[in-house]
mmCIF file with all atom_site columns, C-alpha atoms in Angstrom:
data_model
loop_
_atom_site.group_PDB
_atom_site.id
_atom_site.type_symbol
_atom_site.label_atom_id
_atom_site.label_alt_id
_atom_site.label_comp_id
_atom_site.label_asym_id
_atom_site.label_entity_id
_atom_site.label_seq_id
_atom_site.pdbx_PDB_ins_code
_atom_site.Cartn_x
_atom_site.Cartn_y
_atom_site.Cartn_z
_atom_site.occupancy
_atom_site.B_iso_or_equiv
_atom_site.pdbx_formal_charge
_atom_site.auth_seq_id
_atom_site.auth_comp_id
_atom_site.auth_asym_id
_atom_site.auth_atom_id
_atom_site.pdbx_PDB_model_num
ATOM 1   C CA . UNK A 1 1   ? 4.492   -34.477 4.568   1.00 0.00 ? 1   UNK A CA 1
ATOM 2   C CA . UNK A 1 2   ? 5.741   -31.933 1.794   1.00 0.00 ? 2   UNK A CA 1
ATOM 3   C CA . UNK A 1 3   ? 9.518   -30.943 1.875   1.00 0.00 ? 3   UNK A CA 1
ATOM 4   C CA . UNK A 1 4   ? 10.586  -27.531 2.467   1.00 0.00 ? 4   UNK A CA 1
ATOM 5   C CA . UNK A 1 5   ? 11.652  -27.629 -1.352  1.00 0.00 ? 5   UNK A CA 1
ATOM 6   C CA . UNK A 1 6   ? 8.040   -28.222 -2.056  1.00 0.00 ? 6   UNK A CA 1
ATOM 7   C CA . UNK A 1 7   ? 6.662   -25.679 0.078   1.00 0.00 ? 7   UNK A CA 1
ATOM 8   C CA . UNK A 1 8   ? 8.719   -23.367 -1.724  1.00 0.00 ? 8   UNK A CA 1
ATOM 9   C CA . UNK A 1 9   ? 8.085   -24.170 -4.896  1.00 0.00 ? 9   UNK A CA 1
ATOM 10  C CA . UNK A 1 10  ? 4.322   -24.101 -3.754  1.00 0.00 ? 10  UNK A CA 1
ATOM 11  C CA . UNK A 1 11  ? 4.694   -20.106 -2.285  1.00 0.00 ? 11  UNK A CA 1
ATOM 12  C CA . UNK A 1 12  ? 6.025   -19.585 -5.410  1.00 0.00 ? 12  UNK A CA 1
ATOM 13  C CA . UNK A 1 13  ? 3.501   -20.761 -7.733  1.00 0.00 ? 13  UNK A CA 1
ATOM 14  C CA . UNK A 1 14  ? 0.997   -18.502 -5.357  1.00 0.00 ? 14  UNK A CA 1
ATOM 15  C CA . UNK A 1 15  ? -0.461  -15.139 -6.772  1.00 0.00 ? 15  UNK A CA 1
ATOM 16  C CA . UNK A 1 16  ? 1.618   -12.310 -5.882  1.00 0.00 ? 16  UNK A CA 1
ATOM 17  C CA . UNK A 1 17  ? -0.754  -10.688 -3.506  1.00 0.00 ? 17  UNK A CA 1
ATOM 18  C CA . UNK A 1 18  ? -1.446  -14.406 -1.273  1.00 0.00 ? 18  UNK A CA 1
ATOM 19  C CA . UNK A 1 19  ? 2.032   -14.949 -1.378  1.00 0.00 ? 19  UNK A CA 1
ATOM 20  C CA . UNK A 1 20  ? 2.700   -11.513 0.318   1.00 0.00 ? 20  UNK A CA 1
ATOM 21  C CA . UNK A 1 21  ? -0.429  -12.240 2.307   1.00 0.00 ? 21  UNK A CA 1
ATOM 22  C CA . UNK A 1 22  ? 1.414   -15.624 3.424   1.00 0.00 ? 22  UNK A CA 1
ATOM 23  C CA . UNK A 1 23  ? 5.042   -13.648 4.094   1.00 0.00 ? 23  UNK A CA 1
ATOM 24  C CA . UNK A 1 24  ? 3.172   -11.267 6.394   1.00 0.00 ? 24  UNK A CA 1
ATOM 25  C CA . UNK A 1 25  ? 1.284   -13.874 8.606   1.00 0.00 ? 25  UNK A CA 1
ATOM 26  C CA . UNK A 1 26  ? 4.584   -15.773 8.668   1.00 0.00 ? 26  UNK A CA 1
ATOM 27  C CA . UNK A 1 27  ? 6.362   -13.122 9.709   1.00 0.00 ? 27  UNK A CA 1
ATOM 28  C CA . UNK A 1 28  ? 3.411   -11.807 12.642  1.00 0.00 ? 28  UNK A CA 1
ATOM 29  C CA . UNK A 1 29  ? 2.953   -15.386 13.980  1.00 0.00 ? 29  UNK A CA 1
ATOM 30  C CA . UNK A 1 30  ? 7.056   -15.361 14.194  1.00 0.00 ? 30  UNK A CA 1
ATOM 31  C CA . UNK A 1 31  ? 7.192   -12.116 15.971  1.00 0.00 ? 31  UNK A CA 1
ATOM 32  C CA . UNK A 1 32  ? 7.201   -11.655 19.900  1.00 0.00 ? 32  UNK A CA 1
ATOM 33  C CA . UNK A 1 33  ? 6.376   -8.613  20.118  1.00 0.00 ? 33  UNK A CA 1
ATOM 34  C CA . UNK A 1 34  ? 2.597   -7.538  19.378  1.00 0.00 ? 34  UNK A CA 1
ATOM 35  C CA . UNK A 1 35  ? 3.284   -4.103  18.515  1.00 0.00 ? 35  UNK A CA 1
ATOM 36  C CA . UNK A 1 36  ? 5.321   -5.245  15.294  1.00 0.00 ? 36  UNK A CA 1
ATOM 37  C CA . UNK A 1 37  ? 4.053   -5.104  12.350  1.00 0.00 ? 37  UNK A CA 1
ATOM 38  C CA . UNK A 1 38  ? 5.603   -5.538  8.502   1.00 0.00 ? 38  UNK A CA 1
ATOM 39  C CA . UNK A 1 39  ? 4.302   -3.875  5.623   1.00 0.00 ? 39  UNK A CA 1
ATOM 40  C CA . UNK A 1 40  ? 5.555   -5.087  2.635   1.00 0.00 ? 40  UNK A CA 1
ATOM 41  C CA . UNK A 1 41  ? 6.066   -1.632  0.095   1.00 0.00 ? 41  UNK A CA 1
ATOM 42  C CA . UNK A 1 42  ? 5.285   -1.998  -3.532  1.00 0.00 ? 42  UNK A CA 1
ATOM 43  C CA . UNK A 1 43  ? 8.118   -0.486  -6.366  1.00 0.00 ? 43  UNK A CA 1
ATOM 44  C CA . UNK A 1 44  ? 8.465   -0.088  -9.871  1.00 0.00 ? 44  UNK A CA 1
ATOM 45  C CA . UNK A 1 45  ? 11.343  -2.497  -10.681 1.00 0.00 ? 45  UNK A CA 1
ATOM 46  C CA . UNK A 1 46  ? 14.540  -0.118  -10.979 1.00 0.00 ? 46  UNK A CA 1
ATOM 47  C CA . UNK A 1 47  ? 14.847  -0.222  -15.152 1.00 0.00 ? 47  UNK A CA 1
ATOM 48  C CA . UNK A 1 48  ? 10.852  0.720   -15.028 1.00 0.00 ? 48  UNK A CA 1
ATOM 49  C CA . UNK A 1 49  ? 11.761  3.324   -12.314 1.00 0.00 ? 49  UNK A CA 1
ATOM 50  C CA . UNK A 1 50  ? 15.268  4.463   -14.077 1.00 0.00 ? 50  UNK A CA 1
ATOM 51  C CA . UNK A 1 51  ? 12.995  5.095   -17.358 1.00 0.00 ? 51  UNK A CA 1
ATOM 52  C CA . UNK A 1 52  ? 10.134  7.100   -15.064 1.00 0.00 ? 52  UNK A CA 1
ATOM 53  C CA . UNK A 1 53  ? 13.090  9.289   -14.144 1.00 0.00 ? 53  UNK A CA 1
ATOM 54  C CA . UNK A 1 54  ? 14.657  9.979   -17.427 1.00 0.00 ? 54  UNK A CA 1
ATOM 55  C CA . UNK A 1 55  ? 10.950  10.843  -19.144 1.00 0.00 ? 55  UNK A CA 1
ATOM 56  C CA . UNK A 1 56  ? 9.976   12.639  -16.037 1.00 0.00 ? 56  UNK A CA 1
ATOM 57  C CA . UNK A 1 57  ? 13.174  14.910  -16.742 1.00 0.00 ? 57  UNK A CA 1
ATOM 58  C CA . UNK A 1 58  ? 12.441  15.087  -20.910 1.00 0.00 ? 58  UNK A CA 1
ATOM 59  C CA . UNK A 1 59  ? 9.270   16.779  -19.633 1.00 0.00 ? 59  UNK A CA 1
ATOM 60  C CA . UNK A 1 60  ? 11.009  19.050  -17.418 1.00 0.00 ? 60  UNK A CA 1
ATOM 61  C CA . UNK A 1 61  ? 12.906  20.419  -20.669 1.00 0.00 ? 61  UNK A CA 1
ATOM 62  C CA . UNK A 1 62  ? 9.919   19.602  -22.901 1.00 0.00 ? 62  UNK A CA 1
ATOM 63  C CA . UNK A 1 63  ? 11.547  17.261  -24.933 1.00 0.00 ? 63  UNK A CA 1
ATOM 64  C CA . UNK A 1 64  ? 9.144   14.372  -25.059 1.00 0.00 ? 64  UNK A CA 1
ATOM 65  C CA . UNK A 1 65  ? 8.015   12.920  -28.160 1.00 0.00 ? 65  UNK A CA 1
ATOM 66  C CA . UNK A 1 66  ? 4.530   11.575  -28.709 1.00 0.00 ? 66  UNK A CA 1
ATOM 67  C CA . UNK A 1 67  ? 5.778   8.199   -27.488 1.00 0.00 ? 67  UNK A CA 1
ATOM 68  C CA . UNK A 1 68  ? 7.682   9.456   -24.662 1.00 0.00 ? 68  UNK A CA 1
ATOM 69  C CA . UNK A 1 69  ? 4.265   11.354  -23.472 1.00 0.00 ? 69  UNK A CA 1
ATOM 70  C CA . UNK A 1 70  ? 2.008   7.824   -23.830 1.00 0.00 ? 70  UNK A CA 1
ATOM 71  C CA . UNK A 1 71  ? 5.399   5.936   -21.837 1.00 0.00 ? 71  UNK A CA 1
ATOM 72  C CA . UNK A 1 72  ? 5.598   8.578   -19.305 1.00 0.00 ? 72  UNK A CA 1
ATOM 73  C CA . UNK A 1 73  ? 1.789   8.834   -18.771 1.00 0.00 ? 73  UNK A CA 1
ATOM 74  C CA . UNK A 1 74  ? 1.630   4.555   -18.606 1.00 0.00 ? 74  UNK A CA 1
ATOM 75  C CA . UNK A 1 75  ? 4.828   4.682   -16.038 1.00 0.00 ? 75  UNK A CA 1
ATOM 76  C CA . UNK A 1 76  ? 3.260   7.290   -13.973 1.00 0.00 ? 76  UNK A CA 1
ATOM 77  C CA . UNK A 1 77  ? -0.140  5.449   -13.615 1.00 0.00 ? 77  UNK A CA 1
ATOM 78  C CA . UNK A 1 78  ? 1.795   2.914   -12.889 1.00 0.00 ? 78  UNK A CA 1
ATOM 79  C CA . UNK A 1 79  ? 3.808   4.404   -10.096 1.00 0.00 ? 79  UNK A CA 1
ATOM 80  C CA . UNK A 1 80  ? 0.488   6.451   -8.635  1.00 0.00 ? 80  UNK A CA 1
ATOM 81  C CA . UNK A 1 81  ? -1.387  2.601   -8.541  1.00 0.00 ? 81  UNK A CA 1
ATOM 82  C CA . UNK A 1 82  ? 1.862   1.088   -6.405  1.00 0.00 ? 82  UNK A CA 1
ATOM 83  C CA . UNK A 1 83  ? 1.383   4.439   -3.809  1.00 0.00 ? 83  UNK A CA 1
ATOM 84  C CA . UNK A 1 84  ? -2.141  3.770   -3.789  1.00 0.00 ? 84  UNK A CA 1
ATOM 85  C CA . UNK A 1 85  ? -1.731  0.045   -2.781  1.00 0.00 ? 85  UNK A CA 1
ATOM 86  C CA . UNK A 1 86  ? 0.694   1.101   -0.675  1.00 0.00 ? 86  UNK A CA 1
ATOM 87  C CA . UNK A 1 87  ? -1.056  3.112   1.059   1.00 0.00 ? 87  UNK A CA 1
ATOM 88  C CA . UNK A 1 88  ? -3.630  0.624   1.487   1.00 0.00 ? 88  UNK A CA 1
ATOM 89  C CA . UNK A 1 89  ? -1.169  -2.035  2.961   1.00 0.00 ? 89  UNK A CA 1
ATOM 90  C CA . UNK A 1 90  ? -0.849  1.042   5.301   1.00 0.00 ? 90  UNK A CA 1
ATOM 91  C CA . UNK A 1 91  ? -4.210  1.342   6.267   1.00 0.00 ? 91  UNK A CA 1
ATOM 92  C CA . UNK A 1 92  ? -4.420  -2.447  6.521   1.00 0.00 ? 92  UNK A CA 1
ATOM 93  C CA . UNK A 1 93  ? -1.563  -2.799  9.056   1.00 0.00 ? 93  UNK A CA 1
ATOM 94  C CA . UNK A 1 94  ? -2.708  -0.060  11.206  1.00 0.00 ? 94  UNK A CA 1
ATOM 95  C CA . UNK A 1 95  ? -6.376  -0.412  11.318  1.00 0.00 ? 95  UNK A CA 1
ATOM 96  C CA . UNK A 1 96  ? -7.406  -4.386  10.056  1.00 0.00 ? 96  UNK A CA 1
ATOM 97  C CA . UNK A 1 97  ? -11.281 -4.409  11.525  1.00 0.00 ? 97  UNK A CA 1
ATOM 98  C CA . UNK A 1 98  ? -11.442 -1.977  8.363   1.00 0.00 ? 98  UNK A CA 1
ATOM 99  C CA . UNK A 1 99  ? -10.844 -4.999  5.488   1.00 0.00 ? 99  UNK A CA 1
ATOM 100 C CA . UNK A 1 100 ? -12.821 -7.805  5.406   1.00 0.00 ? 100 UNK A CA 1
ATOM 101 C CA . UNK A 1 101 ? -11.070 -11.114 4.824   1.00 0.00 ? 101 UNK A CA 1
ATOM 102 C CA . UNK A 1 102 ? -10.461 -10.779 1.100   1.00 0.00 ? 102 UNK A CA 1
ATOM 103 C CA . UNK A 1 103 ? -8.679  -7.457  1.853   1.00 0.00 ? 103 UNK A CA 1
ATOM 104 C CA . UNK A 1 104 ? -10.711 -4.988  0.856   1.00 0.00 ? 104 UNK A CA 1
ATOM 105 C CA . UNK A 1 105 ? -12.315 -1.823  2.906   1.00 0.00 ? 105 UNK A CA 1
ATOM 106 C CA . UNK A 1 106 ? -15.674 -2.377  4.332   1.00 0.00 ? 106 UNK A CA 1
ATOM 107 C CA . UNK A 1 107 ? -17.227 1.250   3.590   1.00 0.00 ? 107 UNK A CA 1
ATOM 108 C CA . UNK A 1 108 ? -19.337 0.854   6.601   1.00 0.00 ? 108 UNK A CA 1
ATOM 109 C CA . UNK A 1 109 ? -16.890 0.496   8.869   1.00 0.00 ? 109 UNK A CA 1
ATOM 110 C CA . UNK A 1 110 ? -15.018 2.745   7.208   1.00 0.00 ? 110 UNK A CA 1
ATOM 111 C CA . UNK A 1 111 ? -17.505 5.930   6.987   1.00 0.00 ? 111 UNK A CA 1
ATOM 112 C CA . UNK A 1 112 ? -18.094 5.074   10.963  1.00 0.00 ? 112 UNK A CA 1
ATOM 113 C CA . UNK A 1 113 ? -14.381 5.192   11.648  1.00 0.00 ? 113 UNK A CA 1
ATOM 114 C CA . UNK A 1 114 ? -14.571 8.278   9.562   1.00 0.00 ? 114 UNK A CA 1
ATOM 115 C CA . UNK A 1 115 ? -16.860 9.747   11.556  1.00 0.00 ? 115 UNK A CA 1
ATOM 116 C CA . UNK A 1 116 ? -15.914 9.150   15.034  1.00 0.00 ? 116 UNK A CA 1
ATOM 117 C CA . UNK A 1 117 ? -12.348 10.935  14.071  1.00 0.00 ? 117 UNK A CA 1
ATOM 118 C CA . UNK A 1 118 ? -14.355 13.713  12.711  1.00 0.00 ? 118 UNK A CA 1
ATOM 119 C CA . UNK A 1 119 ? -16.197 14.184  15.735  1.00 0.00 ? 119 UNK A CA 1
ATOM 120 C CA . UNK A 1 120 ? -12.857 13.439  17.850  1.00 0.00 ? 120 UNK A CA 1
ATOM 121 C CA . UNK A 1 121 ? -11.041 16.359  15.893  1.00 0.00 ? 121 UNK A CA 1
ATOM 122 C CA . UNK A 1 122 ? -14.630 18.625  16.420  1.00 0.00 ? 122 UNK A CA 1
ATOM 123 C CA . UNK A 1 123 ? -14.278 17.928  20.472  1.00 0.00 ? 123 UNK A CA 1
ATOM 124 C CA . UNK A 1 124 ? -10.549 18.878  20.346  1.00 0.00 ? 124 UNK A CA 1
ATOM 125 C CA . UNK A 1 125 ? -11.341 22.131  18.492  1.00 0.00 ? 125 UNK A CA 1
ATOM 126 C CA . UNK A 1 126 ? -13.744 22.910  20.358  1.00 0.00 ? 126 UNK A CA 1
ATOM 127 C CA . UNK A 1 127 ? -11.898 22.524  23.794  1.00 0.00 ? 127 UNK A CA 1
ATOM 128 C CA . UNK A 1 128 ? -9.185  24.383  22.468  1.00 0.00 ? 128 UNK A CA 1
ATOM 129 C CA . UNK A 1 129 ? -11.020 27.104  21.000  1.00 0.00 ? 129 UNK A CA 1
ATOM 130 C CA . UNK A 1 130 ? -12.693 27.294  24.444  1.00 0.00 ? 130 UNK A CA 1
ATOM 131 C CA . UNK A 1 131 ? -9.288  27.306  26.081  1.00 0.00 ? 131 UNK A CA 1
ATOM 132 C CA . UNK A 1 132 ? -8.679  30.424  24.844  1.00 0.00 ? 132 UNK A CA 1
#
């Protein structure tokens, strides 16, 4: 049997993405309440985020250097790939028959969910147009 000092040093050794995969069926199996769910939300560290701010601002004035332009472009890359994982983890929480066990989308299930909530929003339109 492993201590909880080795367990934690174990988690931490752990990718960052199975190690937030491990906090977040920790924290569901530990839950009451089946409605709960956590979704852990992905920053730029605050220096990375303090420098994002202060380039994003050069550019307002349109100050930037040549440097400042490649930094600023790399941060805000940066910052756009975070929302999009985000925004994912999102996805992920609210609709999981969409991700197959390694966590990505599985486009068929995803166009058909797609479509039915096209065809939902189509009824809805209709009925209201027909309301009127």
């Amino acid at each position: 049997m492993m201590t909880q000092k080795q367990v934690l040093d174990a988690v931490r050794r752990l990718p960052p993405d199975q190690r937030q995969q491990l906090g977040e069926q920790i924290i569901r199996q530990s839950t009451k309440s089946p409605s709960f769910t956590l979704v852990a939300i992905k920053r730029l560290p605050q220096k990375k985020q303090r420098r994002l701010d202060f380039l994003a601002d050069k550019n307002t004035e349109g100050s930037l250097n040549v440097a400042e332009r490649a930094e600023l472009n790399r941060l805000v890359a940066e910052a756009r790939q975070l929302a999009l994982e985000n925004a994912q983890a999102l996805v992920r929480a609210q609709r999981p028959e969409l991700f197959g066990v390694s966590g990505k989308p599985l486009k068929g299930r995803v166009r058909e969910a797609l479509r039915t909530k096209a065809q939902a929003e189509e009824t809805v339109r209709i009925s209201h147009n027909d309301g009127k």
